[in-house]
């Protein structure tokens, strides 16, 4: 049993969502499938599909034009929320401190944050992956509550490039040990970055890979369902 998390980013329409919900509700799997949708698509009839958001405000309410609070996300029936995705860090300049505040806001509202960590290509090339990821964990993780960590090298997102199996194995081992030392013995760790139906089971079978975070390949049932079925 693994987590299979689809991240639709800024894609999708009500019709596309309905089609995906229908396809998912007709699919039997042991895996925990979560669909992280744009805010505008969170509500409505989600059948038995578990829904997540892609961002959350660190604030409770007030004069934060355009932001969406944990309460609002929870009111839409979502159970999970991605925080610290590298696109938020890059385009919206979110720092590790912001990510920590957002994870805490999620937990206050009984949402499970999926906390993303990962290095840039330059950091990867200069062998800084472990240091960067450790620093992100040091600052981003909440003090208490249930959460998920997703390792997503920024250079692997939407590029078709992926780290090797051995690289993923080593970094997941490090994250697993880090979480254990800090008392988070049951926290799932996901891999994300250019996952597709061909490589999904290879990544999912690596020790301490408890699931996958999937962007592009989660948008259509033709590419998403084979991933769900290939992983167990
Ligand atoms: P990708 O995106 O699967 O399209 O590389 C992953 C993500 O950004 O979560």
Short mmCIF file of N, CA and C and ligand atoms in Angstrom, two decimals, residues 7 9 85 87 152 156-158 193-195 213-216, ligand 1:
data_model
loop_
_atom_site.label_atom_id
_atom_site.label_comp_id
_atom_site.label_asym_id
_atom_site.label_seq_id
_atom_site.Cartn_x
_atom_site.Cartn_y
_atom_site.Cartn_z
N UNK A 7 -0.87 15.87 -8.46
CA UNK A 7 -0.82 17.32 -8.28
C UNK A 7 -1.18 17.97 -9.62
N UNK A 9 -1.60 21.03 -10.30
CA UNK A 9 -1.05 22.39 -10.50
C UNK A 9 -2.17 23.31 -11.04
N UNK A 85 5.86 23.35 -2.18
CA UNK A 85 6.21 22.84 -3.51
C UNK A 85 7.26 23.76 -4.13
N UNK A 87 7.60 24.99 -6.94
CA UNK A 87 7.06 26.10 -7.74
C UNK A 87 6.59 27.25 -6.85
N UNK A 152 11.32 15.99 -3.74
CA UNK A 152 11.17 16.32 -5.16
C UNK A 152 12.34 17.19 -5.59
N UNK A 156 14.06 17.82 -11.44
CA UNK A 156 13.36 16.65 -12.00
C UNK A 156 11.89 16.94 -12.27
N UNK A 157 11.41 18.10 -11.82
CA UNK A 157 9.99 18.39 -11.93
C UNK A 157 9.65 18.89 -13.33
N UNK A 158 8.82 18.11 -14.01
CA UNK A 158 8.33 18.49 -15.34
C UNK A 158 9.40 18.49 -16.42
N UNK A 193 8.81 13.87 -9.15
CA UNK A 193 9.66 14.46 -10.19
C UNK A 193 9.70 13.54 -11.39
N UNK A 194 8.93 13.91 -12.45
CA UNK A 194 8.91 13.15 -13.70
C UNK A 194 8.57 11.67 -13.53
N UNK A 195 7.66 11.40 -12.60
CA UNK A 195 7.17 10.02 -12.47
C UNK A 195 6.18 9.76 -13.61
N UNK A 213 4.52 11.42 -5.76
CA UNK A 213 3.82 12.68 -6.04
C UNK A 213 3.97 12.93 -7.54
N UNK A 214 2.84 13.04 -8.21
CA UNK A 214 2.87 13.01 -9.68
C UNK A 214 2.18 14.25 -10.24
N UNK A 215 2.88 15.00 -11.08
CA UNK A 215 2.32 16.18 -11.69
C UNK A 215 1.69 15.86 -13.04
N UNK A 216 2.43 16.09 -14.10
CA UNK A 216 1.92 15.96 -15.47
C UNK A 216 1.15 14.66 -15.73
P1 LIG B 1 5.95 16.20 -12.58
O1 LIG B 1 5.61 17.12 -11.32
O2 LIG B 1 5.44 14.81 -12.24
O3 LIG B 1 5.19 16.83 -13.72
O4 LIG B 1 7.42 16.21 -12.75
C1 LIG B 1 5.75 16.65 -10.01
C2 LIG B 1 5.34 17.74 -9.05
O5 LIG B 1 5.61 18.91 -9.32
O6 LIG B 1 4.75 17.46 -7.99
#
